[in-house]
Short mmCIF file of C-alpha atoms in Angstrom, two decimals:
data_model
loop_
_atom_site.label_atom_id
_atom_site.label_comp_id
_atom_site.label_asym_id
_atom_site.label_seq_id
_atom_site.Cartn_x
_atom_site.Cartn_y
_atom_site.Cartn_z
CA UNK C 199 53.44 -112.70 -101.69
CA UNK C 200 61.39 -115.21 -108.38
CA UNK C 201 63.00 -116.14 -110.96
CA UNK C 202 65.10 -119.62 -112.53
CA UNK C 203 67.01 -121.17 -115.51
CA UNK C 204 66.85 -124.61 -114.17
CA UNK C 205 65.35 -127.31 -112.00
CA UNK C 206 65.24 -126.29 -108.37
CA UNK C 207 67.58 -129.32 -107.30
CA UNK C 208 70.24 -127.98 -109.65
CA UNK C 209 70.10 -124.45 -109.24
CA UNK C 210 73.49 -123.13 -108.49
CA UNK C 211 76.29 -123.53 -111.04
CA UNK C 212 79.42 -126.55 -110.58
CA UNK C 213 81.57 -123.53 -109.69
CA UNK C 214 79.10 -122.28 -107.24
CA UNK C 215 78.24 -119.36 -108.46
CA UNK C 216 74.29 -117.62 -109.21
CA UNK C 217 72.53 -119.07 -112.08
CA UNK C 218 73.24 -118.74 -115.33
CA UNK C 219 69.95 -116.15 -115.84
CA UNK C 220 71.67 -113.37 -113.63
CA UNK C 221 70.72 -110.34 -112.68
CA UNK C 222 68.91 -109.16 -116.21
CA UNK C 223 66.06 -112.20 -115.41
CA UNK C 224 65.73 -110.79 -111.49
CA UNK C 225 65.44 -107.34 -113.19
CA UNK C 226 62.61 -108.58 -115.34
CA UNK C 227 60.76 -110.91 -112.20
CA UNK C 228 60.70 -107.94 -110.37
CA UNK C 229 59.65 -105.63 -112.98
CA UNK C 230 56.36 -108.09 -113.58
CA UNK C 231 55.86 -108.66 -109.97
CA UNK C 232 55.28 -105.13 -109.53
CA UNK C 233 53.21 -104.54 -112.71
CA UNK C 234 51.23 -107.65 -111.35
CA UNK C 235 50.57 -106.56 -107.82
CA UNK C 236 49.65 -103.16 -108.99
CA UNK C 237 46.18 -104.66 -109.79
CA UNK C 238 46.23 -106.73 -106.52
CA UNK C 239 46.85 -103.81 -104.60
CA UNK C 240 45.02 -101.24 -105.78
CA UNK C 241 41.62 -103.69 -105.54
CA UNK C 242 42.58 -105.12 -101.85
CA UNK C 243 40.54 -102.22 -100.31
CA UNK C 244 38.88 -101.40 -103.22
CA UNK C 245 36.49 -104.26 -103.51
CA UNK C 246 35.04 -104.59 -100.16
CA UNK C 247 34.11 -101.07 -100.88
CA UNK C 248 32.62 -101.30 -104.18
CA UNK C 249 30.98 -104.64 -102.41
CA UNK C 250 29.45 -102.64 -99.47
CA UNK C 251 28.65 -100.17 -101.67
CA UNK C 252 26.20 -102.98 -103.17
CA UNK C 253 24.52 -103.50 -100.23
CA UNK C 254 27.08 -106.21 -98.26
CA UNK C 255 27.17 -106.72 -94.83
CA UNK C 256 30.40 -106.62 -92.86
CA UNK C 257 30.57 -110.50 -93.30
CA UNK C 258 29.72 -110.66 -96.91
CA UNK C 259 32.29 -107.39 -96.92
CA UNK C 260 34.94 -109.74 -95.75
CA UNK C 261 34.09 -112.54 -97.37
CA UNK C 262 35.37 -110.39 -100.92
CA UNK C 263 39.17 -111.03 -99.29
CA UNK C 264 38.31 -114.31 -97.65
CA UNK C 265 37.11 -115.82 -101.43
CA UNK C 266 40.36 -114.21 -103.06
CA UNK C 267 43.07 -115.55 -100.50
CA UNK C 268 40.89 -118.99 -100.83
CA UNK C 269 41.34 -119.42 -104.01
CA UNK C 270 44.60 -118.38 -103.88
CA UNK C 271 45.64 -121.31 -101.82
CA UNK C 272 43.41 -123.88 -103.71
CA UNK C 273 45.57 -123.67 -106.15
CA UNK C 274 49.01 -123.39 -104.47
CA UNK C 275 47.93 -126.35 -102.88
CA UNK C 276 47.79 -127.82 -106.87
CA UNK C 277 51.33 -126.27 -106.87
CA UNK C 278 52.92 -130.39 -107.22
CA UNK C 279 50.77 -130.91 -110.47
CA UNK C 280 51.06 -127.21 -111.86
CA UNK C 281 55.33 -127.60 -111.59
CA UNK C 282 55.09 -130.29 -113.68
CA UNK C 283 52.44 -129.39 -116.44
CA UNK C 284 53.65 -125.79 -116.61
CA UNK C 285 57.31 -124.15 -116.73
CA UNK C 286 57.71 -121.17 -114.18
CA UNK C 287 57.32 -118.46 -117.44
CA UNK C 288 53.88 -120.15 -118.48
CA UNK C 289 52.86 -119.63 -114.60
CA UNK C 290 53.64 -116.29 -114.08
CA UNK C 291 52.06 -115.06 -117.91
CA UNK C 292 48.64 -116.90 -117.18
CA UNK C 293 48.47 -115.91 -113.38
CA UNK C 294 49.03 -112.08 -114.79
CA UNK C 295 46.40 -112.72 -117.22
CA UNK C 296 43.94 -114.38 -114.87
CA UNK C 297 44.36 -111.66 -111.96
CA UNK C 298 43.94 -108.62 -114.35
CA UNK C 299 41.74 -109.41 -117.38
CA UNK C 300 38.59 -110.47 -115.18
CA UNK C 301 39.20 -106.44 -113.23
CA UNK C 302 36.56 -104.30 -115.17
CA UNK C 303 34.11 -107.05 -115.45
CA UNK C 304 33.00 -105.94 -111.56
CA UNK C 305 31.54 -102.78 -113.05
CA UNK C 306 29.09 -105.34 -115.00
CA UNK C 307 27.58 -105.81 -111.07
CA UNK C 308 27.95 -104.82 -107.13
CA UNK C 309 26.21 -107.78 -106.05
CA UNK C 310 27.87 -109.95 -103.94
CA UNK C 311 27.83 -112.92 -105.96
CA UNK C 312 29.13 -111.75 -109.12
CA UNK C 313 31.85 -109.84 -107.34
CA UNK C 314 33.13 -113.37 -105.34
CA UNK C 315 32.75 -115.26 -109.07
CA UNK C 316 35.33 -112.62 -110.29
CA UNK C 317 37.62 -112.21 -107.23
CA UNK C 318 38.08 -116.29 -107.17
CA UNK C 319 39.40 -116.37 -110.85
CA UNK C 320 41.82 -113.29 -109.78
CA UNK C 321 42.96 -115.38 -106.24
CA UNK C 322 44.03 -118.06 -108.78
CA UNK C 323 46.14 -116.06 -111.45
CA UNK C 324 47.80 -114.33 -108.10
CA UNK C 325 48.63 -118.01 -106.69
CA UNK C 326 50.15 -118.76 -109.79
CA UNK C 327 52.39 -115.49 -110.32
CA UNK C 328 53.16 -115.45 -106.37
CA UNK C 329 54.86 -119.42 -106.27
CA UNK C 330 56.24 -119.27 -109.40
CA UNK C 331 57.83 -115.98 -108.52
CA UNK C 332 59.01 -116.73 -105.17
CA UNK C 333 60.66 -120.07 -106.49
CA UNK C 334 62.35 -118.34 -108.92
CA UNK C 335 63.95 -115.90 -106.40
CA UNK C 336 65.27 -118.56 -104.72
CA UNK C 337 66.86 -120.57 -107.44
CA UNK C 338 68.77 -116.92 -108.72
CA UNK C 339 70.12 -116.45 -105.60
CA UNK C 340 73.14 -117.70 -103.82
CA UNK C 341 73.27 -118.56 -100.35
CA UNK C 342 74.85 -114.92 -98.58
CA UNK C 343 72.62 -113.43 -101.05
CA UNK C 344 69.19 -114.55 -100.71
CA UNK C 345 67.67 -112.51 -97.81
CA UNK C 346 68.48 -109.11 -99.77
CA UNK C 347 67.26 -110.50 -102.98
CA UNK C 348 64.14 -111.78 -100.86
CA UNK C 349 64.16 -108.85 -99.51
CA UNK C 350 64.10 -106.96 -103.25
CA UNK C 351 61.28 -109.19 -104.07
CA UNK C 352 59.19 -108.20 -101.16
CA UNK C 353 59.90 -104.81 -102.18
CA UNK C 354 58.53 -105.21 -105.95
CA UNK C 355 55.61 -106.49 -104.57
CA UNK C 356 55.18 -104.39 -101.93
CA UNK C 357 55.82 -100.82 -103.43
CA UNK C 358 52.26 -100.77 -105.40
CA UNK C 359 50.61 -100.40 -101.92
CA UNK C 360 52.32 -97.24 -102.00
CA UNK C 361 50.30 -95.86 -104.45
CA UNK C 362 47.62 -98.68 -105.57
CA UNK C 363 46.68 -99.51 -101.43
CA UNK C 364 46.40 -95.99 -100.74
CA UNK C 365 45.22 -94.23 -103.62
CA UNK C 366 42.57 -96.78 -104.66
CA UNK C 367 40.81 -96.03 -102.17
CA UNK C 368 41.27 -92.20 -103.01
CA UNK C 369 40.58 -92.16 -106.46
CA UNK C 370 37.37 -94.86 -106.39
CA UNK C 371 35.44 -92.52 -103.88
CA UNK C 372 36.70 -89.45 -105.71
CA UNK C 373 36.69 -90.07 -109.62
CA UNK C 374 35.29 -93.34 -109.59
CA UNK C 375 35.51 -96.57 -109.76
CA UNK C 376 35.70 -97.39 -113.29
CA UNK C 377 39.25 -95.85 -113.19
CA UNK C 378 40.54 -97.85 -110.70
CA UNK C 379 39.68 -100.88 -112.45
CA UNK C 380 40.67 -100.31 -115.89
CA UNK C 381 44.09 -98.57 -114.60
CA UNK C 382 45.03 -101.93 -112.59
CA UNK C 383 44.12 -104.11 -115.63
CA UNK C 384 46.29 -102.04 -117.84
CA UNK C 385 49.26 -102.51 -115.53
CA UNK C 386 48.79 -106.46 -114.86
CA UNK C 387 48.68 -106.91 -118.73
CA UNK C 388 51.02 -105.26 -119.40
CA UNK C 389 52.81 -107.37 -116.29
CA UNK C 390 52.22 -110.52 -118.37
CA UNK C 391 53.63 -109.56 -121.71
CA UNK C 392 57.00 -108.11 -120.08
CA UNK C 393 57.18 -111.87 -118.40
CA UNK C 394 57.79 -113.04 -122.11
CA UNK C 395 61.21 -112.13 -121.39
CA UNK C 396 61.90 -114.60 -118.42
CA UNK C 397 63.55 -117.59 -118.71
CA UNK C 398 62.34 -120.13 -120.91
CA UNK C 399 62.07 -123.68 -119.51
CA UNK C 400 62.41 -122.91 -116.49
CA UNK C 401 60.50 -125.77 -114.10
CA UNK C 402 60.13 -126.31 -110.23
CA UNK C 403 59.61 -129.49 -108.72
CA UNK C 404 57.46 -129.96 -105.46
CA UNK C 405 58.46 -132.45 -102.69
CA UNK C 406 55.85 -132.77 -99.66
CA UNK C 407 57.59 -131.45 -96.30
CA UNK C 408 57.32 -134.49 -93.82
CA UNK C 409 56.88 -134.82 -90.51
CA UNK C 410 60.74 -133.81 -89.56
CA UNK C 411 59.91 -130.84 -91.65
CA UNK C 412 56.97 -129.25 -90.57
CA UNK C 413 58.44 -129.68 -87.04
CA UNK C 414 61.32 -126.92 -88.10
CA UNK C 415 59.22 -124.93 -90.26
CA UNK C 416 56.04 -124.82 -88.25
CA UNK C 417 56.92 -121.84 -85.73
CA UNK C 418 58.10 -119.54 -89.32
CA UNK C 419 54.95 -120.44 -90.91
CA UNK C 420 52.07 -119.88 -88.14
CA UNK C 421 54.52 -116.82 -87.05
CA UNK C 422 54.03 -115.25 -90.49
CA UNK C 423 50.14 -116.42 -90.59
CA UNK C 424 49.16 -114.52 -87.81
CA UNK C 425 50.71 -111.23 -89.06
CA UNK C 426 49.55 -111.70 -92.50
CA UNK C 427 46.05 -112.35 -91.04
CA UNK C 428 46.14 -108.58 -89.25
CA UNK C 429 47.17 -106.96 -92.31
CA UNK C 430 44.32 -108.89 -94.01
CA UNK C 431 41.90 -107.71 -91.40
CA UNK C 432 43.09 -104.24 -91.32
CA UNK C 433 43.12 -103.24 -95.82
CA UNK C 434 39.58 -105.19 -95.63
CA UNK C 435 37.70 -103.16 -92.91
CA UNK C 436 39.67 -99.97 -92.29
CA UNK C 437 38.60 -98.28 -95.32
CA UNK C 438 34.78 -99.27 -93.99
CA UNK C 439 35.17 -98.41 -90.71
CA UNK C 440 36.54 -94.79 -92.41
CA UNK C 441 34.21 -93.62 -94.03
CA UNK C 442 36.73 -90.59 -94.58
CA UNK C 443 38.58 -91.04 -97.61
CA UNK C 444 41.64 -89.11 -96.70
CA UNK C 445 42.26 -90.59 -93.70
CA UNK C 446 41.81 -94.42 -94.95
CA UNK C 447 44.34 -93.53 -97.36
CA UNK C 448 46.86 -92.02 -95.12
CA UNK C 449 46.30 -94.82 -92.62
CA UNK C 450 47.13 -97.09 -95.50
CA UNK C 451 50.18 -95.16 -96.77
CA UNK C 452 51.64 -95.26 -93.88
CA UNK C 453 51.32 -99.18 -93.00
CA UNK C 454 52.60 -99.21 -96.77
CA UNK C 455 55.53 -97.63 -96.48
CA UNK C 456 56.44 -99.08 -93.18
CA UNK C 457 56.01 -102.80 -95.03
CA UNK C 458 58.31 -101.61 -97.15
CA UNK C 459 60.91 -100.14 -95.04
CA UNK C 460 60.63 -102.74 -92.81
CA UNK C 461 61.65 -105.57 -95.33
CA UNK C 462 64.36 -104.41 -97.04
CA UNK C 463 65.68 -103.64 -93.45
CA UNK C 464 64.97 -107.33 -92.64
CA UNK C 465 66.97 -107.96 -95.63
CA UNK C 466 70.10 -106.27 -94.68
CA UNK C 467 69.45 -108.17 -91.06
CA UNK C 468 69.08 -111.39 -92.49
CA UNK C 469 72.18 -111.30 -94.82
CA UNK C 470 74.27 -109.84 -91.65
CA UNK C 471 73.01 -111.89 -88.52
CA UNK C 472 71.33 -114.96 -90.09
CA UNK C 473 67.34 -115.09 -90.57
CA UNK C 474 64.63 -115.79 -87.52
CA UNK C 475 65.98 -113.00 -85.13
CA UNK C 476 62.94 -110.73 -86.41
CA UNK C 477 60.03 -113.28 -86.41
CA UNK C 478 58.84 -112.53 -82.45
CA UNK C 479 59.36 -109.06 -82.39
CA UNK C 480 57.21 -108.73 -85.71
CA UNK C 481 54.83 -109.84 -84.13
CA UNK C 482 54.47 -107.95 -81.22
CA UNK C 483 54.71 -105.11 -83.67
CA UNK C 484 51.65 -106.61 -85.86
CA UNK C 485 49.70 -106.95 -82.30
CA UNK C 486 50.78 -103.54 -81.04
CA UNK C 487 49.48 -102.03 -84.35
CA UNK C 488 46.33 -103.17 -84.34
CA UNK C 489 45.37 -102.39 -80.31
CA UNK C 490 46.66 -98.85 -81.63
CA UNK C 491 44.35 -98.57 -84.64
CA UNK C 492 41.35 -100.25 -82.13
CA UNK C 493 41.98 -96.96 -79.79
CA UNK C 494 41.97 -94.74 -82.16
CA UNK C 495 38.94 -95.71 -84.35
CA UNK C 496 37.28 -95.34 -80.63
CA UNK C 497 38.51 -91.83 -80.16
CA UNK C 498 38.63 -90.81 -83.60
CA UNK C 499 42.27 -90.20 -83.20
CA UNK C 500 43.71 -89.78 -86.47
CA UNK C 501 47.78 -89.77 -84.99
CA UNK C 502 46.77 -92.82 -83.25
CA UNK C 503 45.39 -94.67 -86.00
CA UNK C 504 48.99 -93.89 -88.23
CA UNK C 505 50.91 -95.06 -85.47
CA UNK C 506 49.11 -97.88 -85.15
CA UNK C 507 49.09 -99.28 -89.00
CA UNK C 508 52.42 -97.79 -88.86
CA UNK C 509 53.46 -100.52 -86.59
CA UNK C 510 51.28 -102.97 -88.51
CA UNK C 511 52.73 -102.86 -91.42
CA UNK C 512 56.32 -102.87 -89.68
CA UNK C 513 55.89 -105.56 -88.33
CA UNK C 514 53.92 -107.73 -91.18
CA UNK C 515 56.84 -106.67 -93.67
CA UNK C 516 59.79 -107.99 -91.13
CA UNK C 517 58.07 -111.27 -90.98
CA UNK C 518 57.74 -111.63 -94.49
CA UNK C 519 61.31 -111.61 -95.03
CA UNK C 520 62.26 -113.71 -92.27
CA UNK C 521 60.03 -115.88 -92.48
CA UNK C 522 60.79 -116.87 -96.20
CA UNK C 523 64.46 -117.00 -95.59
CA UNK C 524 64.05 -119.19 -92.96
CA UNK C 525 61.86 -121.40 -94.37
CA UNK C 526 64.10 -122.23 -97.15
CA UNK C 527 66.88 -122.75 -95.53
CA UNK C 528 65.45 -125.33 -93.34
CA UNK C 529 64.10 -127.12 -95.95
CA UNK C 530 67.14 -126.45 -98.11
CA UNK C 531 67.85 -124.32 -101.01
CA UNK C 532 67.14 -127.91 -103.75
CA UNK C 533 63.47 -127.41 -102.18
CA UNK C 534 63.02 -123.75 -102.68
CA UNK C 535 59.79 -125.31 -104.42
CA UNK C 536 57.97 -126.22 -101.57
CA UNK C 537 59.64 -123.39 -99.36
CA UNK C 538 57.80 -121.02 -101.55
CA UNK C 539 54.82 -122.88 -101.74
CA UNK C 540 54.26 -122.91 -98.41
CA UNK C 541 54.83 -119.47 -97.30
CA UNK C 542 52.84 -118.01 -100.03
CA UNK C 543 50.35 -120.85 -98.77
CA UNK C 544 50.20 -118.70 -95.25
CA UNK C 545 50.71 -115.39 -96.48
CA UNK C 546 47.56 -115.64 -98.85
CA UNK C 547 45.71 -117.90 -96.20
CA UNK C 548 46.50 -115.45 -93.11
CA UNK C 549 44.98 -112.62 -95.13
CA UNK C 550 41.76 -114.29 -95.97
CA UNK C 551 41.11 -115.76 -92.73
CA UNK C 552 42.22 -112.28 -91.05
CA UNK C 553 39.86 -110.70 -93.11
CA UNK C 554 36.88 -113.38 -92.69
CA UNK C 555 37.38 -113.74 -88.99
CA UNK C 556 37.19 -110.04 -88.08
CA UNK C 557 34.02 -110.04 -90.11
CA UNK C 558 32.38 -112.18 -88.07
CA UNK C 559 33.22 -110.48 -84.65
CA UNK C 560 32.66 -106.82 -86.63
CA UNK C 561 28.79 -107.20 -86.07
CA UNK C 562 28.71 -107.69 -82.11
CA UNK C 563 31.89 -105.87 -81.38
CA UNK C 564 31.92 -103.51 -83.30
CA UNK C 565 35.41 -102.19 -85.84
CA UNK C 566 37.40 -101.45 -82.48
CA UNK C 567 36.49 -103.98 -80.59
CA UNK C 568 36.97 -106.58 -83.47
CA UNK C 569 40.66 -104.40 -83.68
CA UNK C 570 41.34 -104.85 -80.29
CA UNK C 571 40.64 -108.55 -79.86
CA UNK C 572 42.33 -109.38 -82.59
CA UNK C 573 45.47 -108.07 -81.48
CA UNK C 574 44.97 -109.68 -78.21
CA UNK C 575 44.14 -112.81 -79.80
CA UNK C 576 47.60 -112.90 -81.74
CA UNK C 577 49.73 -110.99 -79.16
CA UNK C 578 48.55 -114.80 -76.98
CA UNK C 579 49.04 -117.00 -79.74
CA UNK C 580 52.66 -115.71 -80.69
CA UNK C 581 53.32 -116.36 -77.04
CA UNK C 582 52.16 -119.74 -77.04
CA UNK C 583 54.02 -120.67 -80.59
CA UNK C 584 57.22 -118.75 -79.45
CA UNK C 585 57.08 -120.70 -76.12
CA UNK C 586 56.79 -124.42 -77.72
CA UNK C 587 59.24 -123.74 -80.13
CA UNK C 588 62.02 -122.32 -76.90
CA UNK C 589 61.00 -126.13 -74.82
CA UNK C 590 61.36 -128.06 -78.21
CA UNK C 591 65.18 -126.12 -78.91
CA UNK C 592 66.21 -127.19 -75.16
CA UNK C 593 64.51 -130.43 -75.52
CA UNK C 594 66.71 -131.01 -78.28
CA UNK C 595 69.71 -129.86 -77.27
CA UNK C 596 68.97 -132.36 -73.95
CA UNK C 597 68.64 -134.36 -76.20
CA UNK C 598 72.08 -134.22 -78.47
CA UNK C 599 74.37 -133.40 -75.34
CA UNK C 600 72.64 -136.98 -73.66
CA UNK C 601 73.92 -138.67 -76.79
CA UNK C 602 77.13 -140.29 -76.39
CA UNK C 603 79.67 -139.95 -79.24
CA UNK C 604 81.72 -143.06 -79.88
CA UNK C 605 85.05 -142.95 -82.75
CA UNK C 606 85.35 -146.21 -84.55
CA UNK C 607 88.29 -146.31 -86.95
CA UNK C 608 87.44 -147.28 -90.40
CA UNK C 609 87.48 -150.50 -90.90
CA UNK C 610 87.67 -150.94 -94.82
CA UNK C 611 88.06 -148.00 -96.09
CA UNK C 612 92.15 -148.10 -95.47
CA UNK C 613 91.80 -144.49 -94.24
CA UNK C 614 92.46 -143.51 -90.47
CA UNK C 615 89.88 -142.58 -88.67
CA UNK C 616 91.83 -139.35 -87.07
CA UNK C 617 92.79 -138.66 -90.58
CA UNK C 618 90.17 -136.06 -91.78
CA UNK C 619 90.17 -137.47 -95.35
CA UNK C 620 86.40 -139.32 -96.08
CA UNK C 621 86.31 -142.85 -96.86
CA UNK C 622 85.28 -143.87 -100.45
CA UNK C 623 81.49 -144.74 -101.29
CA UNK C 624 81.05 -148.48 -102.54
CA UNK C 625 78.25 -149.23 -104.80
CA UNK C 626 76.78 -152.47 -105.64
#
């Protein structure tokens, strides 16, 4: 949760070098991504309260994220058809439109249908500015560069939660919420008509990951999942669960600023040591945070509970970075299409299903059981996906060091075989 002059297969330069838009288009992407996810942000907490406020239970409560994040991947999962109907520019200046205009129409109603009506036309704009954005990052970036301009990208979209995540909350239950939803609309628009300035003609193009693929991208992906769906859980139900506005904010700020933090350190680690060496501990981090925060909404331990979404957001904002880093580079940079696709697919699909899930559980558990299970529940899974994926790397490398390697000279070619030069291609 990027910018491009060019089809993704062609994306660098003959000469290798970055794309021809340099660093003035990056400087506009992530000037729009953070006008963009100022409204996102600022109305991730906000809603379930204004929702509950309307008389919601805690499922209905989550389902506000749950519809959002839905619809959000409904149409990333369109993302082959949109690449080729719509240039990258077009995507990012509707999705700003779509995710901000619809904002103060929730002060029409608290009910919790028209507030799911409005939230799924927002979860599509933000599918559209999220892909096209992350594609875009890709195809501007060189290879040693891409996990610090990843990393920069994160950032843009991450920073609002400084103030938006946080002081939503804040400012709805002390001035209001009319503010709150005017203020975010003002920024997204003003989001899309800065994106006039991107590229022009600027496409992506979407090939489907087969089965070789998923099998090296599948650890990244569920990895990331499972720390996007405790984040998720955590904006959706912690404000809620507080009802306290000062210390739902702080608790907030302070997963905030560790998201950020965290990824532009995952940034310099990635462009240093090579990408995936974060992705475990992350998630023990995401885990940690959220038996933390379960502890301390049972003792009412405020120190606790920063520590705890401290560690959250730590750990959700590592995996972010290498996770998307990873991703495309194992389906290759001329792909950077579907690499983005995909990860937004189970960034936006973690949070929802975070959110929904803990819902369901908040009921008969209660907020710190539902915490504490949760973190249990993914501390087990990352286990189990961190375990297959150690047996399938030594069942491979079995595998190649089993293989015999046989030299043939060339036999047409006219080139030795011990030569090092590379025989010609024929065509027919």
């Amino acid at each position: 949760m990027t910018t491009r002059t060019g089809p993704v297969e062609d994306r660098n330069s003959a000469a290798g070098g970055a794309p021809a838009a340099g660093r003035g288009a990056f400087a506009v992407l992530l000037a729009v991504t953070f006008l963009a996810f100022v409204d996102y942000a600022a109305l991730l907490s906000v809603v379930p309260i204004w929702s509950a406020a309307g008389g919601a239970s805690g499922i209905a409560v989550g389902t506000t994220t749950g519809a959002m994040m839905a619809a959000t991947v409904a149409t990333q999962l369109a993302a082959p058809w949109l690449f080729r109907m719509l240039t990258l520019r077009t995507m990012i200046m509707t999705g700003a439109v779509l995710l901000g205009a619809p904002t103060p129409l929730y002060l029409l109603s608290a009910d919790i249908t028209p507030v799911l009506a409005i939230t799924v036309v927002r979860g599509m704009g933000l599918a559209l500015v999220v892909i096209a954005g992350a594609t875009l990052v890709a195809d501007l970036s060189t290879g040693r560069e891409l996990a610090s301009r990843a990393s920069l990208f994160g950032v843009a979209a991450a920073l609002p939660n400084l103030g938006a995540l946080a002081g939503g909350v804040w400012i709805a239950r002390t001035w209001g919420f009319p503010i709150v939803f005017w203020g975010s609309t003002l920024a997204c628009l003003t989001g899309a008509v800065l994106a006039v300035l991107l590229p022009r003609g600027s496409r992506a193009h979407f090939r489907p990951a087969g089965p070789a693929d998923a099998g090296r991208i599948a650890a990244p992906i569920a990895l990331f999942a499972l720390t996007a769906g405790s984040f998720g859980a955590v904006t959706t139900f912690l404000p809620v669960a507080l009802p306290d506005a000062d210390t739902a904010s702080w608790a907030l700020l302070a997963a905030s600023i560790a998201l950020v933090v965290a990824r532009l350190g995952a940034g310099v680690t990635g462009d240093r040591f090579g990408a995936g060496r974060l992705l475990t501990v992350s998630v023990v981090s995401a885990a940690g945070g959220l038996a933390l925060a379960a502890v301390a909404l049972a003792t009412a331990h405020h120190a606790l509970l920063l520590a705890g979404t401290t560690l959250l957001g730590a750990g959700f904002g590592a995996c972010q970075n290498d996770s998307f880093v990873l991703i495309v580079q194992r389906l290759g940079a001329a792909r950077s299409g579907t690499a983005s696709t995909l990860w937004n697919i189970a960034y936006d699909g973690g949070l929802g299903i975070g959110a929904v899930a803990l819902g369901w559980f908040v009921g008969s558990a209660g907020y710190s059981g539902a915490f504490l299970g949760m973190g249990v529940a993914i501390a087990l899974v990352s286990a189990t996906v961190a375990m297959i994926g150690r047996r399938r790397r030594r069942h491979s490398g079995r595998g190649a060091s089993a293989a015999p390697v046989r030299h043939r000279p060339a036999r047409s070619s006219g080139i030795r075989a011990d030569s090092g030069e590379q025989p010609r291609t024929r065509t027919r």
